[in-house]
Short mmCIF file of N, CA and C in Angstrom, two decimals:
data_model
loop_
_atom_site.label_atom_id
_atom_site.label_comp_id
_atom_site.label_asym_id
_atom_site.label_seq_id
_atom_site.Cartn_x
_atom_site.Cartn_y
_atom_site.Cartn_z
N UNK A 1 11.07 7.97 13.09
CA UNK A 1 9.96 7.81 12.15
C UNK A 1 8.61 7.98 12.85
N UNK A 2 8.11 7.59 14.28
CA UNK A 2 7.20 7.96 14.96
C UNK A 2 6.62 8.91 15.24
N UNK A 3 7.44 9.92 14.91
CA UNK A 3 6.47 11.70 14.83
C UNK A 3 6.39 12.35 13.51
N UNK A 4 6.45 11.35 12.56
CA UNK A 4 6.87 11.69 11.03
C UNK A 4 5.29 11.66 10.33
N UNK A 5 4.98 11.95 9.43
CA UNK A 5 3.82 11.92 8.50
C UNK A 5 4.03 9.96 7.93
N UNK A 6 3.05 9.24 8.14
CA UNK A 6 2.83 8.42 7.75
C UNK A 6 3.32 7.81 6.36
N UNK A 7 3.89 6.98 5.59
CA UNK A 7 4.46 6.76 4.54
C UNK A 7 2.90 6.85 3.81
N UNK A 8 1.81 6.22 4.09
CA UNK A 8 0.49 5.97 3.53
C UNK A 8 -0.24 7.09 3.17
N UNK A 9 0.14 8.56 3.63
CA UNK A 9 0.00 9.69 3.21
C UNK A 9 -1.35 9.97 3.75
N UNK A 10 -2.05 8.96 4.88
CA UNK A 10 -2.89 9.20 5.87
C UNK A 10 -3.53 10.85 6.38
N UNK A 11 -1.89 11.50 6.71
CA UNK A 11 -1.67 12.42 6.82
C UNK A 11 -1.91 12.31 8.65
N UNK A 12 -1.58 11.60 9.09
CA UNK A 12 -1.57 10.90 10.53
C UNK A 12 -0.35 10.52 10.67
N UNK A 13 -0.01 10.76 11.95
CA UNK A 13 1.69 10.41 12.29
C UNK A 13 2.28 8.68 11.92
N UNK A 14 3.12 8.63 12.01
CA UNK A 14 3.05 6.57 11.74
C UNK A 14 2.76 6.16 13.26
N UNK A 15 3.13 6.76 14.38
CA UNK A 15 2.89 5.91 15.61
C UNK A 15 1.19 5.89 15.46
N UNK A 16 0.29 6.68 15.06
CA UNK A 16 -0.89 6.59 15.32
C UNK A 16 -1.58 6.07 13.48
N UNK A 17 -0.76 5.99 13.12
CA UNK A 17 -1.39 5.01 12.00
C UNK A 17 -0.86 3.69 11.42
N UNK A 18 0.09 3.74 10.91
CA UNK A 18 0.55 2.03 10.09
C UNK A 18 1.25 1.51 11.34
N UNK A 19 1.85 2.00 12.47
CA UNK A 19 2.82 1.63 13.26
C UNK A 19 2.41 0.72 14.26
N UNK A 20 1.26 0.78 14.57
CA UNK A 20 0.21 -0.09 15.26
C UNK A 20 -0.47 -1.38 14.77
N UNK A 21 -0.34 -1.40 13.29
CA UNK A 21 -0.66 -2.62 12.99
C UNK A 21 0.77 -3.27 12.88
N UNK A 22 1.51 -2.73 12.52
CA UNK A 22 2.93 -3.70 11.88
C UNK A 22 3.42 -3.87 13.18
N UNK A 23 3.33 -3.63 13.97
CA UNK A 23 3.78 -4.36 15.45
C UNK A 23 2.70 -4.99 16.21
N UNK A 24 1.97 -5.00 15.48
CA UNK A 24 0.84 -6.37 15.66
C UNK A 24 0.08 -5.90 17.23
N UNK A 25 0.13 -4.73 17.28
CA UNK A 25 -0.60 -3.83 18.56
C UNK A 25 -2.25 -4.16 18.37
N UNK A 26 -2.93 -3.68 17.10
CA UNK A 26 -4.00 -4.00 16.27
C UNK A 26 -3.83 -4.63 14.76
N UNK A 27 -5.27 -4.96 14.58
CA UNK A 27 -5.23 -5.27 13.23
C UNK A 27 -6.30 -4.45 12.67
N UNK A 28 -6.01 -4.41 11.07
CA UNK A 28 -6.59 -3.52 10.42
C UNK A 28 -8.15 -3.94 10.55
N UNK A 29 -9.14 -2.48 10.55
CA UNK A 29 -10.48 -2.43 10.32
C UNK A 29 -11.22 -2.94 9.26
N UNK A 30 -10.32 -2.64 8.31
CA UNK A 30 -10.65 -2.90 6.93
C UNK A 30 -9.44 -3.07 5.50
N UNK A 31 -10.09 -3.40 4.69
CA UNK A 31 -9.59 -3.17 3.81
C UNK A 31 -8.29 -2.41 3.16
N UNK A 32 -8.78 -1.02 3.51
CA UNK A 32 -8.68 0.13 2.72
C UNK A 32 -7.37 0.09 3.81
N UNK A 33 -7.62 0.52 5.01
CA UNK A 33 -6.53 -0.06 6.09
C UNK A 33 -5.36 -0.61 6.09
N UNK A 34 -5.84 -1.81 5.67
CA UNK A 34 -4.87 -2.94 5.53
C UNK A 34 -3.93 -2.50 4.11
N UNK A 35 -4.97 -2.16 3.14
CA UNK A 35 -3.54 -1.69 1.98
C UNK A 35 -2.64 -0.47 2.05
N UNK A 36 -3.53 0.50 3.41
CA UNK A 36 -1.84 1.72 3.05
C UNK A 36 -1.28 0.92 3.89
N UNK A 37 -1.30 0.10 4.94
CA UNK A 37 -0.50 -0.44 5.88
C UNK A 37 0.42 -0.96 5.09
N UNK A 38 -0.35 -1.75 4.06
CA UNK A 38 1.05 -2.69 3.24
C UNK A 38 1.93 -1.76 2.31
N UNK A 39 1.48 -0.78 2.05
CA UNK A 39 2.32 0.21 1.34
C UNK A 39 3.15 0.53 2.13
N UNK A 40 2.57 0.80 3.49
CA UNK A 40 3.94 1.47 4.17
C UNK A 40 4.63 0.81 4.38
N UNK A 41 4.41 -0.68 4.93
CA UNK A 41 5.40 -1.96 4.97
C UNK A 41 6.60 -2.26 3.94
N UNK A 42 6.01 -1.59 2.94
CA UNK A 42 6.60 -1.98 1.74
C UNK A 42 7.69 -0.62 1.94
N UNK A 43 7.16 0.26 2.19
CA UNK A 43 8.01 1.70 1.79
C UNK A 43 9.57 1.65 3.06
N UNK A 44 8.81 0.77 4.27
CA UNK A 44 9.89 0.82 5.50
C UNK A 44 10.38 -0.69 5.00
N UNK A 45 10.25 -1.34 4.51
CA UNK A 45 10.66 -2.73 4.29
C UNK A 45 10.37 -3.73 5.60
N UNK A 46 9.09 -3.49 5.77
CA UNK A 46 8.40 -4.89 7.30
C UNK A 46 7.91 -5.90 6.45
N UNK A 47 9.29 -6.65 5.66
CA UNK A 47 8.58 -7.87 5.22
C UNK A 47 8.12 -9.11 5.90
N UNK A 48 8.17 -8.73 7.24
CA UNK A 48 7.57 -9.74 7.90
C UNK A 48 5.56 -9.40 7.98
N UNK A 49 5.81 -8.24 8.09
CA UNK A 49 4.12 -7.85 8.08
C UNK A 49 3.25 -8.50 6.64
N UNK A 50 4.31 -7.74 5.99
CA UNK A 50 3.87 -8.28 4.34
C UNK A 50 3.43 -9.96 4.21
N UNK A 51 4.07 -10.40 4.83
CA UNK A 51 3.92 -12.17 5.01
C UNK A 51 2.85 -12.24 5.36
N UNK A 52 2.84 -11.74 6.53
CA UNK A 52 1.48 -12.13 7.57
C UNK A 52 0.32 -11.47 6.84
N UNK A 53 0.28 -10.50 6.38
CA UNK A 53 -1.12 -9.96 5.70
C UNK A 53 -1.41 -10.86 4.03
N UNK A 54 -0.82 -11.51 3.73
CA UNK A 54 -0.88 -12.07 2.84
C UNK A 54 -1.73 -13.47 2.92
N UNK A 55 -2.97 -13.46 2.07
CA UNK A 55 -3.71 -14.81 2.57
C UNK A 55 -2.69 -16.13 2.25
N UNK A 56 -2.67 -17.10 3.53
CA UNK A 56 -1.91 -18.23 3.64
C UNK A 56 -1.96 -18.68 2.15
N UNK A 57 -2.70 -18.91 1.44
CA UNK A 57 -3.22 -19.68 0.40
C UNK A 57 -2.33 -19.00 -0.44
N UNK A 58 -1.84 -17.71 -0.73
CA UNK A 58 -0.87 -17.19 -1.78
C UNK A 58 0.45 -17.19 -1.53
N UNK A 59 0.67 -17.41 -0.56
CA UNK A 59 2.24 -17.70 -0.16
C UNK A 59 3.12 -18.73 -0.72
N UNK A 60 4.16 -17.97 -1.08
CA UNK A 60 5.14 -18.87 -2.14
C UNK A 60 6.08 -19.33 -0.59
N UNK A 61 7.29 -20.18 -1.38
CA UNK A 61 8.02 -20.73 -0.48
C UNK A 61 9.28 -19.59 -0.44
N UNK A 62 9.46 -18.95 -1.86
CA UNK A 62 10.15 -18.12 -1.61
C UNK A 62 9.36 -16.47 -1.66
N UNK A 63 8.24 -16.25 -1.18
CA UNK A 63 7.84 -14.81 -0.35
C UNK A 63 8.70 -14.07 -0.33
N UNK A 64 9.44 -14.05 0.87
CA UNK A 64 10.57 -13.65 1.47
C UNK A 64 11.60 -13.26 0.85
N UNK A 65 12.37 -13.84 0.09
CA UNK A 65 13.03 -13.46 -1.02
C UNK A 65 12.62 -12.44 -2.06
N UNK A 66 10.84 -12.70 -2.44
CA UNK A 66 10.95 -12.32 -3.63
C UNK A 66 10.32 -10.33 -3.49
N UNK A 67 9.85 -10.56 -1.84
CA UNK A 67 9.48 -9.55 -0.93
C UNK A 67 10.80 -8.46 -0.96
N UNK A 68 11.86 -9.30 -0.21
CA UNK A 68 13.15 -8.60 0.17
C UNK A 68 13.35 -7.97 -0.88
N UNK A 69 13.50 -8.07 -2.26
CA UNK A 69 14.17 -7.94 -3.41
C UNK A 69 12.91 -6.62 -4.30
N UNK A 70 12.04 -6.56 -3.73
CA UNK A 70 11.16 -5.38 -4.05
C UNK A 70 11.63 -4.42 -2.89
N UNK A 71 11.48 -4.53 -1.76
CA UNK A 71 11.78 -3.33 -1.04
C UNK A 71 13.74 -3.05 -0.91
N UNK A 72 14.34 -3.79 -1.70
CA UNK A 72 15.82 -3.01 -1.97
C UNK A 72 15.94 -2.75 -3.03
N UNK A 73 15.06 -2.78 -4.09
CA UNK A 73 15.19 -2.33 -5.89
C UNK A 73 13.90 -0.60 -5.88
N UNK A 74 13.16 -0.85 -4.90
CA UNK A 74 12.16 0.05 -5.38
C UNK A 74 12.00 1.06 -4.47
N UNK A 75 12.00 2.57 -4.99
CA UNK A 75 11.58 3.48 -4.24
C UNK A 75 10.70 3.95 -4.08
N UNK A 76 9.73 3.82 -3.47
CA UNK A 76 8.24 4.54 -3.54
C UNK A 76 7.89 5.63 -2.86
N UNK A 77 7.17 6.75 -4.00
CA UNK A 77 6.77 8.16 -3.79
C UNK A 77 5.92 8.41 -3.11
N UNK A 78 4.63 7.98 -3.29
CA UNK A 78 3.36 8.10 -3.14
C UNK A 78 2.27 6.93 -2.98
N UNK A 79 1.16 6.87 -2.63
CA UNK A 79 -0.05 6.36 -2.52
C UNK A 79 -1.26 7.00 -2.93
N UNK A 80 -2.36 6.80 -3.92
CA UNK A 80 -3.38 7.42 -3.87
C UNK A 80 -4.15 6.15 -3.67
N UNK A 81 -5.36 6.60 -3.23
CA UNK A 81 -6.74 5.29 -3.17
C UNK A 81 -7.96 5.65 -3.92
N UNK A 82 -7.91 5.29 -4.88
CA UNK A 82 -9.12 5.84 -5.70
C UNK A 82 -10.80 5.24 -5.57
N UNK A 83 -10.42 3.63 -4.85
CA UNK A 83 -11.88 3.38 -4.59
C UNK A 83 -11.41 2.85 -3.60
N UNK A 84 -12.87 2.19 -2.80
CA UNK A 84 -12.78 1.04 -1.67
C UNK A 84 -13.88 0.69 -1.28
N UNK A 85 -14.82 -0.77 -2.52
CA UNK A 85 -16.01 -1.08 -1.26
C UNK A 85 -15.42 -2.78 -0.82
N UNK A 86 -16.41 -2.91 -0.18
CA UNK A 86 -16.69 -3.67 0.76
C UNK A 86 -18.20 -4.41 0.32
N UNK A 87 -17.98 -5.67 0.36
CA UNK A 87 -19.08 -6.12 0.82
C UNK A 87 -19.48 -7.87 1.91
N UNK A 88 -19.34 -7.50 3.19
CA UNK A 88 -19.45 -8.24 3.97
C UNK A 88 -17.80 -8.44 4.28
N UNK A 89 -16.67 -10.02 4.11
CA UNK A 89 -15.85 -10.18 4.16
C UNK A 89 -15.21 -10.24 3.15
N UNK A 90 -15.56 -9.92 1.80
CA UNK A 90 -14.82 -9.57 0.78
C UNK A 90 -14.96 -7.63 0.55
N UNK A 91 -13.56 -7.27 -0.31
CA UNK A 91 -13.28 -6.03 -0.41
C UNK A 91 -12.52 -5.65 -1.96
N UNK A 92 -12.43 -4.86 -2.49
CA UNK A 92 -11.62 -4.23 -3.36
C UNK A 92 -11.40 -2.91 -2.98
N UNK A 93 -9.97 -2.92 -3.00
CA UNK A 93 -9.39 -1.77 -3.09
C UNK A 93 -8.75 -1.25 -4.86
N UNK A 94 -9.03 -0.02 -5.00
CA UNK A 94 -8.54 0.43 -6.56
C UNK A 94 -7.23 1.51 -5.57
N UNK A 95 -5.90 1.41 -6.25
CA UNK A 95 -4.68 2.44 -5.67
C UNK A 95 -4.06 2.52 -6.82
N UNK A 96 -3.33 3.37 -6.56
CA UNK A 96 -2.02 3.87 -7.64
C UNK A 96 -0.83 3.90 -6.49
N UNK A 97 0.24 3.11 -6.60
CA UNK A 97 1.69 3.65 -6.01
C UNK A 97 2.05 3.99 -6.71
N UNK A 98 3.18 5.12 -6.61
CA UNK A 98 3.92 5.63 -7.14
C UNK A 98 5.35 5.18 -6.79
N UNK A 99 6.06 5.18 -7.98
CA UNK A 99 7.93 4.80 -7.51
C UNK A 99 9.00 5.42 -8.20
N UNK A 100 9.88 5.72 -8.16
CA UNK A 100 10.84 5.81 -8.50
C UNK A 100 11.17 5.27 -10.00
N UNK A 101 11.54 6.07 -10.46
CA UNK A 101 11.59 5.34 -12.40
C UNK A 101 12.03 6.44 -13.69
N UNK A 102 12.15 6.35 -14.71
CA UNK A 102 12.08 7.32 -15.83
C UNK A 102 11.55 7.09 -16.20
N UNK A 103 10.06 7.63 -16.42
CA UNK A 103 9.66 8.88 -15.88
C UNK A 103 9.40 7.61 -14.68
N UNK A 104 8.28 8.64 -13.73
CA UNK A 104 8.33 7.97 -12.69
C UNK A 104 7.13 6.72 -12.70
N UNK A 105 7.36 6.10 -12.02
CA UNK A 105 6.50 4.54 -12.33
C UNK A 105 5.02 4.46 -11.44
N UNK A 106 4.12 3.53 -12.26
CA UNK A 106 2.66 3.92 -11.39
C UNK A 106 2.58 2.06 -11.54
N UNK A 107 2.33 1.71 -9.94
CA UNK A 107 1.60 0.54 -10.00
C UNK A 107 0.15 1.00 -9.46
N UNK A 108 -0.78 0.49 -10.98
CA UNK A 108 -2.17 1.38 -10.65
C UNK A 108 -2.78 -0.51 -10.72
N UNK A 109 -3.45 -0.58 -9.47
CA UNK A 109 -3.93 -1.84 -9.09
C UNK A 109 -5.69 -2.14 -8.44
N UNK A 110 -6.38 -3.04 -9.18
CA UNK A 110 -7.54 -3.43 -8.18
C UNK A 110 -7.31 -4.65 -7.08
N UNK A 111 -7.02 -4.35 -6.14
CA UNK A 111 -6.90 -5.36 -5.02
C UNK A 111 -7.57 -6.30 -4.36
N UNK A 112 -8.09 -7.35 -4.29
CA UNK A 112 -8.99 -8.45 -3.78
C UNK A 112 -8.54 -8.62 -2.40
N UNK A 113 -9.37 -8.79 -1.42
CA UNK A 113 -8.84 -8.94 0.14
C UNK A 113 -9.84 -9.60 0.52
N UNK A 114 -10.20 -10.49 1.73
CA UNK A 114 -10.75 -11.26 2.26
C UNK A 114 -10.77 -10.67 3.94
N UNK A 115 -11.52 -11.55 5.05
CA UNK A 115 -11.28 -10.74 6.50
C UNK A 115 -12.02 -12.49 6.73
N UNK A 116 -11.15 -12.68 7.39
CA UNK A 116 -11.05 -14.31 8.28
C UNK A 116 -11.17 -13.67 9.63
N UNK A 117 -11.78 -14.69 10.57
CA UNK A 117 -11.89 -14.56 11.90
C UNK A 117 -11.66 -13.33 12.35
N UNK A 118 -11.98 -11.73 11.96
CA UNK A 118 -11.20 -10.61 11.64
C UNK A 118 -10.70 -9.90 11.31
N UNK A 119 -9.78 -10.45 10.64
CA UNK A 119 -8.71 -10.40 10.36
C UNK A 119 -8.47 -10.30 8.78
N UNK A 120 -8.05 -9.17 7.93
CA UNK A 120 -8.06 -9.07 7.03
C UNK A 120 -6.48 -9.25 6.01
N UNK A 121 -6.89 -9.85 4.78
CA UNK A 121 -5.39 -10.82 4.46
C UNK A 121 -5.72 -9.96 2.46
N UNK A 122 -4.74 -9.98 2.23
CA UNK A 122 -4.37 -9.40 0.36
C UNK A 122 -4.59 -10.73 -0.28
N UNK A 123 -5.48 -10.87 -0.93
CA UNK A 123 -5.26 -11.90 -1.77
C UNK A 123 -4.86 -12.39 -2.95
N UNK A 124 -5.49 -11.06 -3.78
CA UNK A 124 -4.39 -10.64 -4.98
C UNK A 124 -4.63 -9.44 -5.70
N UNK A 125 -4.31 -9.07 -7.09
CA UNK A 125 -4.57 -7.78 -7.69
C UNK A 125 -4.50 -8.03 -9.09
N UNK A 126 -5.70 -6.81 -9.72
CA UNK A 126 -5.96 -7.01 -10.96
C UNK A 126 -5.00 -5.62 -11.81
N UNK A 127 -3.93 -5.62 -12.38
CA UNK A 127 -2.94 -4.50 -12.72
C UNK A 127 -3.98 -3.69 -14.05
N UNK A 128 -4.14 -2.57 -13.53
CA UNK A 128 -4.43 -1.34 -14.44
C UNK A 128 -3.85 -0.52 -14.85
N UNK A 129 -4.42 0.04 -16.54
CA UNK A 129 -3.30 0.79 -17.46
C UNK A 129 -2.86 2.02 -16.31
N UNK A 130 -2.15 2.71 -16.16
CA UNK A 130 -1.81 4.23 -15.81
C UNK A 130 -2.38 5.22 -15.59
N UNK A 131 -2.56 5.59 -14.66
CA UNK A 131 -3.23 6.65 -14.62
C UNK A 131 -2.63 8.01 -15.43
N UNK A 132 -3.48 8.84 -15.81
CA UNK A 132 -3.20 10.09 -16.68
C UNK A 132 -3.70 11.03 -15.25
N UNK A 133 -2.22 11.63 -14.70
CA UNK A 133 -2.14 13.05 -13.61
C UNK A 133 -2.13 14.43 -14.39
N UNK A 134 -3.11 15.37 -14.17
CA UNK A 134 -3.07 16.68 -14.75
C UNK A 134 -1.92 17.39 -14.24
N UNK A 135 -1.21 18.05 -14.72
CA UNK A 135 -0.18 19.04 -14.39
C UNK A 135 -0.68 19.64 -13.13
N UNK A 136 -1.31 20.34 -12.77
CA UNK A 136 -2.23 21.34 -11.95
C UNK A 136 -2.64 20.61 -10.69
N UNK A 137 -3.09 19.06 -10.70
CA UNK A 137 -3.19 18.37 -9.59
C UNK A 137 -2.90 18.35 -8.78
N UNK A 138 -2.43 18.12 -7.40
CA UNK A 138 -1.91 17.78 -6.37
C UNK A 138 -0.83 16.57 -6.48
N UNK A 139 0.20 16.77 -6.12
CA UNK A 139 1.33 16.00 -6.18
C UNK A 139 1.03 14.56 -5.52
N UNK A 140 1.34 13.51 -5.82
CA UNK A 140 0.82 12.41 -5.57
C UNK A 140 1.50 11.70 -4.30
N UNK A 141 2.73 12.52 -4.21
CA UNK A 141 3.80 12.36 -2.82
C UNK A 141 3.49 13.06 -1.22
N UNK A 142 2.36 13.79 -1.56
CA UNK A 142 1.59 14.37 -0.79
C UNK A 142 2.45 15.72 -0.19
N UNK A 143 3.24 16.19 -1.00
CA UNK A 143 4.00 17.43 -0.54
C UNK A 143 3.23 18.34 -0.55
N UNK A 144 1.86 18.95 -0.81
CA UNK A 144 0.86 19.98 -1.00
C UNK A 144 1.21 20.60 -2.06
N UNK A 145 2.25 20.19 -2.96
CA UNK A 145 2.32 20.94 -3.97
C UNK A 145 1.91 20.69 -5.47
N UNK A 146 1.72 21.41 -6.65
CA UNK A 146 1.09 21.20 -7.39
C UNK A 146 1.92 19.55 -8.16
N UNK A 147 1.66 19.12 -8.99
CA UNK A 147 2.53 18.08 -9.63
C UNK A 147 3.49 18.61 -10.43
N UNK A 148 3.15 19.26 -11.30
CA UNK A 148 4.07 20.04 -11.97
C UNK A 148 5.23 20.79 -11.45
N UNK A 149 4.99 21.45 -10.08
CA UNK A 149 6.05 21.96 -9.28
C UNK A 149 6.59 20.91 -8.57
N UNK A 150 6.47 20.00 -8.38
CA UNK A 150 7.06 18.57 -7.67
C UNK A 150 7.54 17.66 -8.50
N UNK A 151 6.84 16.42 -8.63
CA UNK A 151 7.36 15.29 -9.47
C UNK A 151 6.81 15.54 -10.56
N UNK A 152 6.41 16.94 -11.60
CA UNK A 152 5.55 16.44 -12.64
C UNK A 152 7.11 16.90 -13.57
#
């Protein structure tokens, strides 16, 4: 997986992008950062990363469980990032994942994040209707191909 295209669609190898935070080498810069990281976490199943990026304060007792049980039910296609500000130690991220589904499934999300001593943690998300993809677009799986010739 280390000389592979990034699950986060970075378009950066994983050793030089998500692979460095989830082995706790660095931590994310930001925000925007921190959520393809958790996508990719999610896409390789590092539910231990997922824990740890998660602000203490939202952590259930069963996490772990309810973590495990998303990354063995769900397949995920894609990542897009449609916004990302910042202001000071608070952040929103706006994304669309893509998954596996009939037709195929969009978790289109505004994300709340925080950055403690650094250190930046998910705190939660506001779920948005669907995005509407033009035929003609760019495939959201990042194959360079149109959507329509891919997943459309």
């Amino acid at each position: 997986m280390n000389n592979h295209l990034c699950p986060c669609l970075s378009q950066l190898t994983y050793s030089e992008c998500c692979e460095p935070l989830h082995k706790k080498q660095h931590r994310a810069e930001n925000a925007e950062q921190l959520m393809r990281s958790r996508y990719s976490a999610f896409y390789l199943g590092e539910i231990d990363y997922l824990i740890a990026t998660l602000h203490p304060s939202k952590r259930r007792l069963d996490e772990r469980k309810l973590l495990q049980n998303t990354v063995n039910t769900t397949k995920w296609l894609g990542l897009l990032i449609l916004d990302h500000q910042q202001k000071n130690e608070l952040a929103e991220v706006e994304f669309v994942a893509f998954y596996e589904d009939n037709p195929i499934g969009q978790l289109h999300e505004r994300s709340r994040f925080t950055c403690e001593s650094g250190e930046w943690f998910y705190h939660d998300g506001i779920i948005l209707p669907a995005v509407k993809l033009g035929r003609n677009d760019p495939c959201f799986c990042g194959s360079g191909k149109k959507l329509k010739r891919c997943h459309g």
